[in-house]
mmCIF file of C-alpha atoms in Angstrom:
data_model
loop_
_atom_site.group_PDB
_atom_site.id
_atom_site.type_symbol
_atom_site.label_atom_id
_atom_site.label_comp_id
_atom_site.label_asym_id
_atom_site.label_seq_id
_atom_site.Cartn_x
_atom_site.Cartn_y
_atom_site.Cartn_z
ATOM 1 C CA MET A 1 -133.083 -46.540 -31.099
ATOM 2 C CA ASN A 2 -135.760 -43.814 -30.949
ATOM 3 C CA ARG A 3 -135.370 -40.459 -32.666
ATOM 4 C CA ARG A 4 -134.486 -38.570 -29.439
ATOM 5 C CA GLY A 5 -131.764 -41.074 -28.489
ATOM 6 C CA PHE A 6 -130.266 -40.926 -31.950
ATOM 7 C CA ILE A 7 -130.079 -37.148 -31.824
ATOM 8 C CA GLN A 8 -128.446 -37.199 -28.337
ATOM 9 C CA GLN A 9 -125.783 -39.721 -29.410
ATOM 10 C CA ALA A 10 -125.145 -37.805 -32.606
ATOM 11 C CA ALA A 11 -124.677 -34.616 -30.562
ATOM 12 C CA ILE A 12 -122.240 -36.366 -28.187
ATOM 13 C CA ALA A 13 -120.289 -37.794 -31.111
ATOM 14 C CA GLY A 14 -120.169 -34.379 -32.724
ATOM 15 C CA SER A 15 -118.870 -32.842 -29.495
ATOM 16 C CA TRP A 16 -116.078 -35.390 -29.208
ATOM 17 C CA ALA A 17 -115.207 -34.835 -32.850
ATOM 18 C CA ALA A 18 -114.959 -31.104 -32.145
ATOM 19 C CA VAL A 19 -112.777 -31.795 -29.093
ATOM 20 C CA GLY A 20 -110.556 -34.062 -31.146
ATOM 21 C CA SER A 21 -110.260 -31.396 -33.815
ATOM 22 C CA THR A 22 -109.392 -28.793 -31.182
ATOM 23 C CA VAL A 23 -106.770 -31.057 -29.587
ATOM 24 C CA ALA A 24 -105.264 -31.781 -32.995
ATOM 25 C CA SER A 25 -105.302 -28.074 -33.779
ATOM 26 C CA CYS A 26 -103.627 -27.245 -30.444
ATOM 27 C CA ALA A 27 -101.028 -29.939 -31.029
ATOM 28 C CA THR A 28 -100.313 -28.529 -34.484
ATOM 29 C CA THR A 29 -100.091 -25.011 -33.041
ATOM 30 C CA ALA A 30 -97.808 -26.156 -30.230
ATOM 31 C CA LYS A 31 -95.599 -28.012 -32.691
ATOM 32 C CA GLY A 32 -95.531 -24.984 -34.966
ATOM 33 C CA TYR A 33 -94.606 -22.751 -32.046
ATOM 34 C CA ALA A 34 -91.818 -25.106 -31.016
ATOM 35 C CA ASP A 35 -90.541 -25.392 -34.582
ATOM 36 C CA LYS A 36 -90.591 -21.640 -35.001
ATOM 37 C CA HIS A 37 -88.831 -20.709 -31.775
ATOM 38 C CA PHE A 38 -86.587 -23.606 -30.832
ATOM 39 C CA GLN A 39 -84.795 -26.063 -33.065
ATOM 40 C CA ILE A 40 -84.548 -29.121 -30.809
ATOM 41 C CA ASN A 41 -82.484 -31.219 -33.209
ATOM 42 C CA MET A 42 -80.246 -28.299 -34.113
ATOM 43 C CA GLY A 43 -79.735 -27.299 -30.486
ATOM 44 C CA HIS A 44 -80.277 -23.552 -30.832
ATOM 45 C CA TYR A 45 -82.997 -20.936 -30.953
ATOM 46 C CA ARG A 46 -84.102 -20.142 -34.464
ATOM 47 C CA ILE A 47 -83.198 -16.554 -35.332
ATOM 48 C CA PRO A 48 -85.276 -15.082 -38.167
ATOM 49 C CA LYS A 49 -83.242 -13.362 -40.858
ATOM 50 C CA LEU A 50 -83.665 -9.639 -41.296
ATOM 51 C CA ARG A 51 -84.894 -8.450 -44.683
ATOM 52 C CA LEU A 52 -82.321 -5.804 -45.521
ATOM 53 C CA SER A 53 -82.263 -3.356 -48.401
ATOM 54 C CA MET A 54 -81.939 0.386 -48.709
ATOM 55 C CA ASP A 55 -85.505 0.723 -49.993
ATOM 56 C CA ARG A 56 -86.788 -0.631 -46.640
ATOM 57 C CA ILE A 57 -85.118 2.214 -44.733
ATOM 58 C CA VAL A 58 -87.937 4.624 -43.821
ATOM 59 C CA ARG A 59 -86.177 7.009 -41.460
ATOM 60 C CA GLU A 60 -82.663 8.139 -40.505
ATOM 61 C CA THR A 61 -81.924 10.133 -37.365
ATOM 62 C CA VAL A 62 -78.901 11.322 -35.419
ATOM 63 C CA GLY A 63 -79.127 11.682 -31.648
ATOM 64 C CA LEU A 64 -76.625 13.431 -29.387
ATOM 65 C CA ARG A 65 -75.722 11.667 -26.161
ATOM 66 C CA PRO A 66 -74.861 14.133 -23.358
ATOM 67 C CA PHE A 67 -71.556 12.524 -22.376
ATOM 68 C CA ARG A 68 -69.805 13.858 -19.302
ATOM 69 C CA THR A 69 -66.253 12.571 -18.937
ATOM 70 C CA ILE A 70 -66.370 12.435 -15.116
ATOM 71 C CA GLY A 71 -69.873 10.982 -15.046
ATOM 72 C CA PRO A 72 -73.374 12.451 -14.646
ATOM 73 C CA ARG A 73 -73.736 15.570 -12.543
ATOM 74 C CA LEU A 74 -76.047 15.076 -9.594
ATOM 75 C CA GLU A 75 -75.591 17.698 -6.902
ATOM 76 C CA SER A 76 -77.201 20.798 -5.422
ATOM 77 C CA GLU A 77 -76.055 24.406 -5.439
ATOM 78 C CA GLN A 78 -77.527 27.746 -4.457
ATOM 79 C CA LEU A 79 -78.567 30.225 -7.110
ATOM 80 C CA GLY A 80 -79.419 33.325 -5.126
ATOM 81 C CA SER A 81 -82.443 32.350 -3.075
ATOM 82 C CA LYS A 82 -83.085 29.239 -5.173
ATOM 83 C CA THR A 83 -81.833 25.695 -4.781
ATOM 84 C CA LEU A 84 -80.639 24.258 -8.074
ATOM 85 C CA VAL A 85 -80.433 20.445 -8.312
ATOM 86 C CA HIS A 86 -78.394 19.182 -11.268
ATOM 87 C CA ASN A 87 -79.347 15.884 -12.891
ATOM 88 C CA TYR A 88 -77.755 15.622 -16.360
ATOM 89 C CA GLY A 89 -74.877 14.218 -18.409
ATOM 90 C CA HIS A 90 -75.752 10.483 -18.524
ATOM 91 C CA GLY A 91 -74.235 9.732 -21.937
ATOM 92 C CA GLY A 92 -75.736 6.593 -23.471
ATOM 93 C CA SER A 93 -77.077 5.398 -20.124
ATOM 94 C CA GLY A 94 -79.792 8.028 -19.621
ATOM 95 C CA TRP A 95 -82.736 5.737 -20.270
ATOM 96 C CA SER A 96 -81.317 2.997 -18.076
ATOM 97 C CA LEU A 97 -80.347 5.236 -15.144
ATOM 98 C CA SER A 98 -83.329 7.597 -15.337
ATOM 99 C CA TRP A 99 -85.323 6.225 -12.403
ATOM 100 C CA GLY A 100 -82.373 5.698 -10.069
ATOM 101 C CA SER A 101 -80.841 9.059 -10.921
ATOM 102 C CA GLY A 102 -84.260 10.670 -10.494
ATOM 103 C CA MET A 103 -84.664 9.135 -7.052
ATOM 104 C CA LEU A 104 -81.294 10.477 -5.953
ATOM 105 C CA ALA A 105 -82.167 13.918 -7.326
ATOM 106 C CA ARG A 106 -85.468 13.733 -5.447
ATOM 107 C CA GLU A 107 -83.582 13.220 -2.196
ATOM 108 C CA GLU A 108 -81.815 16.530 -2.794
ATOM 109 C CA VAL A 109 -85.130 18.282 -3.494
ATOM 110 C CA LEU A 110 -86.793 16.891 -0.368
ATOM 111 C CA LYS A 111 -84.046 18.411 1.783
ATOM 112 C CA THR A 112 -85.332 21.866 0.823
ATOM 113 C CA GLY A 113 -88.843 21.256 2.141
ATOM 114 C CA VAL A 114 -90.430 23.122 -0.791
ATOM 115 C CA LYS A 115 -93.733 21.949 -2.316
ATOM 116 C CA GLN A 116 -93.514 23.605 -5.743
ATOM 117 C CA VAL A 117 -90.630 22.544 -8.008
ATOM 118 C CA ALA A 118 -89.567 23.362 -11.551
ATOM 119 C CA VAL A 119 -88.012 20.678 -13.748
ATOM 120 C CA ILE A 120 -86.124 21.886 -16.824
ATOM 121 C CA GLY A 121 -86.227 19.409 -19.685
ATOM 122 C CA ALA A 122 -88.838 16.925 -20.940
ATOM 123 C CA GLY A 123 -86.601 14.045 -21.980
ATOM 124 C CA THR A 124 -86.529 10.752 -20.105
ATOM 125 C CA ILE A 125 -84.466 12.214 -17.217
ATOM 126 C CA GLY A 126 -86.723 15.255 -16.769
ATOM 127 C CA LEU A 127 -89.976 13.338 -17.138
ATOM 128 C CA THR A 128 -88.910 10.561 -14.766
ATOM 129 C CA THR A 129 -87.680 13.052 -12.153
ATOM 130 C CA ALA A 130 -90.953 14.959 -12.389
ATOM 131 C CA ARG A 131 -93.040 11.811 -11.844
ATOM 132 C CA LEU A 132 -90.926 10.790 -8.870
ATOM 133 C CA LEU A 133 -91.400 14.214 -7.266
ATOM 134 C CA GLN A 134 -95.159 13.910 -7.750
ATOM 135 C CA GLU A 135 -95.076 10.648 -5.809
ATOM 136 C CA LYS A 136 -94.022 12.691 -2.769
ATOM 137 C CA GLY A 137 -96.874 15.171 -3.157
ATOM 138 C CA ILE A 138 -94.821 17.915 -4.802
ATOM 139 C CA GLU A 139 -96.406 20.217 -7.399
ATOM 140 C CA VAL A 140 -94.237 20.093 -10.511
ATOM 141 C CA THR A 141 -94.004 22.286 -13.583
ATOM 142 C CA ILE A 142 -91.879 21.127 -16.522
ATOM 143 C CA TYR A 143 -90.211 23.884 -18.554
ATOM 144 C CA ALA A 144 -89.010 22.662 -21.942
ATOM 145 C CA LYS A 145 -88.057 23.952 -25.358
ATOM 146 C CA ASP A 146 -89.572 20.856 -27.022
ATOM 147 C CA LEU A 147 -91.605 17.778 -26.157
ATOM 148 C CA ALA A 148 -91.440 14.228 -27.519
ATOM 149 C CA PRO A 149 -90.816 13.229 -30.217
ATOM 150 C CA ASN A 150 -88.713 16.380 -30.699
ATOM 151 C CA VAL A 151 -86.334 15.583 -27.839
ATOM 152 C CA THR A 152 -83.022 13.740 -27.795
ATOM 153 C CA SER A 153 -84.519 10.910 -25.714
ATOM 154 C CA SER A 154 -86.794 9.999 -28.643
ATOM 155 C CA LEU A 155 -83.702 9.291 -30.764
ATOM 156 C CA ALA A 156 -82.205 6.681 -28.422
ATOM 157 C CA THR A 157 -82.270 2.892 -28.796
ATOM 158 C CA GLY A 158 -84.122 2.223 -25.559
ATOM 159 C CA THR A 159 -82.203 -0.830 -24.342
ATOM 160 C CA TRP A 160 -80.933 -1.569 -20.841
ATOM 161 C CA SER A 161 -77.336 -0.280 -20.937
ATOM 162 C CA PRO A 162 -76.594 1.497 -17.632
ATOM 163 C CA SER A 163 -72.862 1.857 -18.250
ATOM 164 C CA SER A 164 -72.889 2.877 -21.904
ATOM 165 C CA ARG A 165 -70.711 5.995 -22.229
ATOM 166 C CA VAL A 166 -71.569 6.961 -18.677
ATOM 167 C CA CYS A 167 -68.067 8.331 -18.028
ATOM 168 C CA ASP A 168 -64.415 8.093 -19.062
ATOM 169 C CA PRO A 169 -63.130 4.802 -17.531
ATOM 170 C CA GLN A 170 -59.886 6.547 -16.564
ATOM 171 C CA LYS A 171 -61.826 9.101 -14.504
ATOM 172 C CA ALA A 172 -64.231 6.762 -12.719
ATOM 173 C CA THR A 173 -63.612 7.291 -8.983
ATOM 174 C CA PRO A 174 -64.689 4.794 -6.288
ATOM 175 C CA GLU A 175 -67.309 7.342 -5.184
ATOM 176 C CA PHE A 176 -68.743 7.528 -8.685
ATOM 177 C CA LYS A 177 -68.819 3.750 -9.045
ATOM 178 C CA ALA A 178 -70.771 3.508 -5.769
ATOM 179 C CA TRP A 179 -73.208 6.161 -7.015
ATOM 180 C CA TRP A 180 -73.568 4.353 -10.339
ATOM 181 C CA GLU A 181 -74.274 1.006 -8.703
ATOM 182 C CA LYS A 182 -76.945 2.514 -6.449
ATOM 183 C CA ALA A 183 -78.624 4.341 -9.344
ATOM 184 C CA THR A 184 -78.461 1.211 -11.518
ATOM 185 C CA ARG A 185 -80.135 -1.023 -8.951
ATOM 186 C CA LEU A 186 -82.836 1.548 -8.177
ATOM 187 C CA SER A 187 -83.571 1.990 -11.875
ATOM 188 C CA PHE A 188 -83.777 -1.703 -12.633
ATOM 189 C CA ARG A 189 -86.226 -2.241 -9.806
ATOM 190 C CA ALA A 190 -88.401 0.583 -11.170
ATOM 191 C CA PHE A 191 -88.382 -0.928 -14.655
ATOM 192 C CA GLN A 192 -89.384 -4.319 -13.268
ATOM 193 C CA PHE A 193 -92.587 -2.805 -11.872
ATOM 194 C CA GLN A 194 -93.442 -1.516 -15.365
ATOM 195 C CA LEU A 195 -93.218 -4.879 -17.109
ATOM 196 C CA GLY A 196 -96.568 -5.870 -18.568
ATOM 197 C CA LEU A 197 -97.923 -2.316 -18.809
ATOM 198 C CA ASN A 198 -99.009 -2.088 -22.453
ATOM 199 C CA ASP A 199 -95.668 -3.540 -23.570
ATOM 200 C CA ILE A 200 -93.755 -0.366 -22.728
ATOM 201 C CA ILE A 201 -91.052 -2.589 -21.198
ATOM 202 C CA SER A 202 -90.295 -6.108 -22.410
ATOM 203 C CA TRP A 203 -87.639 -8.815 -22.359
ATOM 204 C CA VAL A 204 -85.808 -9.692 -25.594
ATOM 205 C CA ASP A 205 -82.960 -11.980 -26.642
ATOM 206 C CA GLU A 206 -79.697 -10.131 -27.262
ATOM 207 C CA TYR A 207 -76.852 -11.617 -29.303
ATOM 208 C CA ASN A 208 -73.208 -10.586 -29.606
ATOM 209 C CA VAL A 209 -71.708 -11.887 -32.852
ATOM 210 C CA PHE A 210 -67.979 -11.294 -33.316
ATOM 211 C CA ASN A 211 -64.836 -12.897 -34.691
ATOM 212 C CA GLU A 212 -62.684 -11.410 -31.926
ATOM 213 C CA PRO A 213 -62.776 -12.543 -28.289
ATOM 214 C CA PRO A 214 -64.465 -10.091 -25.879
ATOM 215 C CA ALA A 215 -61.155 -9.048 -24.313
ATOM 216 C CA GLU A 216 -59.888 -7.767 -27.670
ATOM 217 C CA ARG A 217 -62.988 -5.815 -28.703
ATOM 218 C CA PRO A 218 -63.608 -2.137 -28.004
ATOM 219 C CA ASN A 219 -66.169 -2.084 -25.226
ATOM 220 C CA SER A 220 -68.331 0.888 -24.242
ATOM 221 C CA GLU A 221 -69.558 -0.935 -21.137
ATOM 222 C CA ILE A 222 -67.342 0.498 -18.442
ATOM 223 C CA PHE A 223 -68.409 -1.651 -15.524
ATOM 224 C CA ALA A 224 -69.301 -5.306 -15.325
ATOM 225 C CA ASP A 225 -72.975 -6.258 -15.218
ATOM 226 C CA LEU A 226 -74.309 -6.145 -11.667
ATOM 227 C CA SER A 227 -75.417 -9.453 -10.200
ATOM 228 C CA GLY A 228 -79.115 -10.036 -9.686
ATOM 229 C CA LEU A 229 -80.275 -7.851 -12.585
ATOM 230 C CA VAL A 230 -80.283 -9.043 -16.208
ATOM 231 C CA PRO A 231 -79.269 -12.701 -16.744
ATOM 232 C CA GLU A 232 -75.625 -13.450 -17.375
ATOM 233 C CA ARG A 233 -74.381 -13.627 -20.952
ATOM 234 C CA ILE A 234 -73.896 -17.205 -22.198
ATOM 235 C CA MET A 235 -71.225 -18.120 -24.734
ATOM 236 C CA LEU A 236 -72.672 -20.379 -27.425
ATOM 237 C CA GLY A 237 -71.007 -23.286 -29.183
ATOM 238 C CA LYS A 238 -70.940 -23.670 -32.965
ATOM 239 C CA LYS A 239 -73.996 -25.933 -32.901
ATOM 240 C CA GLU A 240 -75.949 -23.535 -30.713
ATOM 241 C CA HIS A 241 -76.246 -20.658 -33.186
ATOM 242 C CA PRO A 242 -76.544 -20.135 -36.962
ATOM 243 C CA PHE A 243 -73.903 -17.415 -37.355
ATOM 244 C CA LYS A 244 -70.581 -17.634 -39.174
ATOM 245 C CA ALA A 245 -68.576 -16.222 -36.270
ATOM 246 C CA ASP A 246 -66.131 -17.508 -33.683
ATOM 247 C CA TYR A 247 -67.512 -15.738 -30.626
ATOM 248 C CA VAL A 248 -71.280 -15.665 -30.189
ATOM 249 C CA SER A 249 -73.140 -15.072 -26.941
ATOM 250 C CA ARG A 250 -76.741 -14.653 -25.876
ATOM 251 C CA ARG A 251 -78.524 -13.117 -22.928
ATOM 252 C CA SER A 252 -81.957 -11.737 -22.109
ATOM 253 C CA ASN A 253 -82.137 -7.961 -21.900
ATOM 254 C CA VAL A 254 -84.714 -5.246 -21.260
ATOM 255 C CA MET A 255 -86.141 -3.255 -24.178
ATOM 256 C CA ILE A 256 -88.070 0.021 -23.858
ATOM 257 C CA ASN A 257 -90.742 0.881 -26.416
ATOM 258 C CA ILE A 258 -89.837 4.571 -26.463
ATOM 259 C CA PRO A 259 -92.892 6.246 -28.089
ATOM 260 C CA THR A 260 -95.379 4.401 -25.857
ATOM 261 C CA TYR A 261 -93.213 4.868 -22.777
ATOM 262 C CA LEU A 262 -92.859 8.644 -23.178
ATOM 263 C CA HIS A 263 -96.564 9.008 -23.966
ATOM 264 C CA LYS A 264 -97.609 7.012 -20.908
ATOM 265 C CA HIS A 265 -95.442 8.899 -18.439
ATOM 266 C CA MET A 266 -96.303 12.316 -19.848
ATOM 267 C CA THR A 267 -99.995 11.378 -19.622
ATOM 268 C CA ASP A 268 -99.509 10.222 -16.023
ATOM 269 C CA PHE A 269 -97.657 13.439 -15.204
ATOM 270 C CA LEU A 270 -100.567 15.543 -16.464
ATOM 271 C CA LEU A 271 -103.192 13.346 -14.776
ATOM 272 C CA PHE A 272 -101.440 13.884 -11.443
ATOM 273 C CA GLY A 273 -101.734 17.640 -11.850
ATOM 274 C CA GLY A 274 -98.417 18.389 -13.502
ATOM 275 C CA LYS A 275 -98.022 21.433 -15.730
ATOM 276 C CA VAL A 276 -95.948 21.858 -18.879
ATOM 277 C CA LYS A 277 -94.713 25.214 -20.147
ATOM 278 C CA ILE A 278 -92.971 25.511 -23.504
ATOM 279 C CA GLN A 279 -90.141 27.847 -22.628
ATOM 280 C CA GLU A 280 -86.529 27.739 -23.737
ATOM 281 C CA ILE A 281 -83.934 28.382 -21.063
ATOM 282 C CA LYS A 282 -81.117 30.291 -22.746
ATOM 283 C CA LYS A 283 -79.192 31.769 -19.816
ATOM 284 C CA ILE A 284 -78.832 31.500 -16.046
ATOM 285 C CA GLU A 285 -81.050 34.554 -15.585
ATOM 286 C CA ASP A 286 -83.951 32.632 -17.164
ATOM 287 C CA ILE A 287 -83.708 30.095 -14.345
ATOM 288 C CA ASP A 288 -83.489 32.803 -11.714
ATOM 289 C CA ALA A 289 -86.700 34.330 -13.138
ATOM 290 C CA LEU A 290 -88.767 31.183 -12.548
ATOM 291 C CA SER A 291 -91.263 31.430 -9.693
ATOM 292 C CA GLU A 292 -90.308 28.098 -8.100
ATOM 293 C CA LYS A 293 -87.759 28.176 -5.271
ATOM 294 C CA CYS A 294 -86.297 24.807 -6.250
ATOM 295 C CA VAL A 295 -85.292 23.929 -9.812
ATOM 296 C CA VAL A 296 -84.092 20.547 -11.111
ATOM 297 C CA ASN A 297 -81.781 20.894 -14.105
ATOM 298 C CA CYS A 298 -82.385 17.989 -16.520
ATOM 299 C CA MET A 299 -81.263 19.846 -19.633
ATOM 300 C CA GLY A 300 -78.742 17.345 -20.947
ATOM 301 C CA LEU A 301 -76.438 19.001 -23.485
ATOM 302 C CA GLY A 302 -78.319 22.271 -23.027
ATOM 303 C CA ALA A 303 -76.559 22.647 -19.683
ATOM 304 C CA LYS A 304 -73.124 22.975 -21.276
ATOM 305 C CA ALA A 305 -73.326 26.613 -22.347
ATOM 306 C CA ILE A 306 -75.522 27.835 -19.495
ATOM 307 C CA PHE A 307 -73.350 26.354 -16.745
ATOM 308 C CA ASN A 308 -70.022 26.416 -18.614
ATOM 309 C CA ASP A 309 -69.583 22.663 -18.064
ATOM 310 C CA GLU A 310 -66.216 21.792 -19.619
ATOM 311 C CA HIS A 311 -66.720 18.080 -18.880
ATOM 312 C CA LEU A 312 -69.856 17.826 -21.054
ATOM 313 C CA THR A 313 -69.604 16.930 -24.735
ATOM 314 C CA PRO A 314 -71.896 15.363 -27.362
ATOM 315 C CA VAL A 315 -71.465 11.859 -28.723
ATOM 316 C CA SER A 316 -73.513 11.535 -31.891
ATOM 317 C CA GLY A 317 -75.106 8.257 -32.922
ATOM 318 C CA GLN A 318 -77.024 7.549 -36.121
ATOM 319 C CA LEU A 319 -80.004 5.194 -36.296
ATOM 320 C CA SER A 320 -81.582 3.977 -39.526
ATOM 321 C CA CYS A 321 -85.114 2.601 -39.209
ATOM 322 C CA LEU A 322 -86.347 -0.422 -41.150
ATOM 323 C CA ILE A 323 -90.000 -1.266 -41.716
ATOM 324 C CA PRO A 324 -91.104 -3.535 -38.822
ATOM 325 C CA GLN A 325 -90.740 -7.279 -39.361
ATOM 326 C CA PRO A 326 -93.031 -9.015 -36.815
ATOM 327 C CA GLU A 327 -90.983 -12.197 -36.447
ATOM 328 C CA VAL A 328 -87.780 -10.248 -35.706
ATOM 329 C CA THR A 329 -87.839 -9.493 -31.981
ATOM 330 C CA TYR A 330 -84.170 -9.726 -31.015
ATOM 331 C CA LYS A 331 -81.276 -7.335 -30.443
ATOM 332 C CA LEU A 332 -77.886 -8.009 -32.038
ATOM 333 C CA ASN A 333 -74.425 -6.445 -31.848
ATOM 334 C CA THR A 334 -71.634 -7.109 -34.293
ATOM 335 C CA LYS A 335 -68.546 -5.271 -35.505
ATOM 336 C CA GLY A 336 -69.682 -2.009 -37.085
ATOM 337 C CA ALA A 337 -73.421 -2.536 -36.714
ATOM 338 C CA SER A 338 -76.292 -3.344 -34.384
ATOM 339 C CA ILE A 339 -79.957 -4.345 -34.636
ATOM 340 C CA ILE A 340 -82.559 -3.081 -32.178
ATOM 341 C CA SER A 341 -86.063 -4.481 -32.778
ATOM 342 C CA ARG A 342 -88.853 -2.324 -31.363
ATOM 343 C CA LYS A 343 -92.598 -2.000 -31.884
ATOM 344 C CA ASP A 344 -92.179 1.104 -34.028
ATOM 345 C CA GLY A 345 -89.461 -0.296 -36.294
ATOM 346 C CA ILE A 346 -86.152 -2.125 -36.520
ATOM 347 C CA TYR A 347 -83.318 0.279 -35.791
ATOM 348 C CA LEU A 348 -79.850 -0.184 -37.245
ATOM 349 C CA GLY A 349 -76.962 1.546 -35.516
ATOM 350 C CA GLY A 350 -73.290 1.171 -34.881
ATOM 351 C CA ASN A 351 -71.454 4.486 -34.651
ATOM 352 C CA GLY A 352 -70.576 7.051 -32.013
ATOM 353 C CA ILE A 353 -68.627 10.234 -32.773
ATOM 354 C CA VAL A 354 -67.287 12.112 -29.746
ATOM 355 C CA GLY A 355 -67.554 15.890 -29.941
ATOM 356 C CA ASN A 356 -69.841 15.929 -32.971
ATOM 357 C CA TRP A 357 -72.771 18.396 -32.817
ATOM 358 C CA ASP A 358 -74.021 17.699 -36.348
ATOM 359 C CA THR A 359 -77.426 15.953 -36.415
ATOM 360 C CA THR A 360 -77.581 15.550 -40.198
ATOM 361 C CA PRO A 361 -77.984 11.837 -41.108
ATOM 362 C CA SER A 362 -75.375 10.317 -43.413
ATOM 363 C CA ARG A 363 -76.632 8.046 -46.182
ATOM 364 C CA GLU A 364 -73.128 6.622 -46.423
ATOM 365 C CA GLN A 365 -73.317 5.527 -42.768
ATOM 366 C CA THR A 366 -76.648 3.796 -43.400
ATOM 367 C CA GLU A 367 -75.239 1.988 -46.447
ATOM 368 C CA LYS A 368 -72.223 0.868 -44.430
ATOM 369 C CA VAL A 369 -74.374 -0.600 -41.637
ATOM 370 C CA VAL A 370 -76.769 -2.263 -44.085
ATOM 371 C CA ALA A 371 -73.826 -3.870 -45.919
ATOM 372 C CA VAL A 372 -72.384 -5.292 -42.685
ATOM 373 C CA LEU A 373 -75.729 -6.766 -41.649
ATOM 374 C CA GLN A 374 -76.532 -8.093 -45.131
ATOM 375 C CA LYS A 375 -73.277 -10.062 -45.072
ATOM 376 C CA LEU A 376 -74.073 -11.351 -41.577
ATOM 377 C CA MET A 377 -77.525 -12.541 -42.707
ATOM 378 C CA GLU A 378 -76.204 -14.113 -45.922
ATOM 379 C CA ASP A 379 -73.689 -16.156 -43.938
ATOM 380 C CA MET A 380 -76.289 -17.497 -41.486
ATOM 381 C CA ARG A 381 -77.037 -21.216 -41.700
ATOM 382 C CA ALA A 382 -80.592 -22.038 -42.716
#
């Protein structure tokens, strides 16, 4: 064999060796991925344990849900020469219903024929409504006391929960249920179109881990899940999960990365010519003084005093934030505690106090939730 032929064959052999190494590497990676995410012999998805201790808690916050016993207020009224469109009081379902509720509020605005509109409030309801109005060529100015992250919407969990504290079940009329279903379906469709945009919306596994059957547990979800939206919840057998509990279920659910989401939509609002004015609305006369002939009220709890809304009350909820743990990407609910894994941290929750205006975090509440979840993790099978 001449020198050139030897070099060519050596190069070919080296190439095949590289390919073989790559294939072996890919096989190892694939096996590792399978081992990490699905235990074939065990018959269940592997669920990484959460590292829990009080020293890993980096933030505690209390948010106030604007709960309206008869359901969100979405209607128009005249305020002198102005049209006032109300869009507030969504309880724990504000994030989930924001797009659908905003679309229905937009319909009321379009009836007026005006081209300049004021939106009061810069939370998820106000920001979403403003963007939807821009889609119809309307010039929008947002008036707000604060912007994210200093708004109630920044203190939410950000999971798909369209019926969470949306109204008192005993006061849910057929008309309201029809409104809720329409808003829910419109919202879910809007969220679907945002999947894949810088991870602001993503799918996660959600587990319910309880010792009581669903029928015997307190349930904040007023209405059954609507068909055709999130997948149905699946009850798991003992060999299909690692928890020491009698009733365990899993489903896929939608998670919102709140900081990125609010930043993106505020940026879009400004890019489309929107204006923001930092101005607190303290009384009805402040609204009357605005230059716009149509005003959309997305004030949340701020609407209670101004409009004397006796149906509106706060429901406080505390979240304690753990340092992010990359392998923990699931959501979990159990008695007295919950886990919500987001890009910016792992949030522990589990309480809701009706009528409470106090936003001071309780260390005792954090310790209680951490203790519940520590026990849950300790009892998990390896």
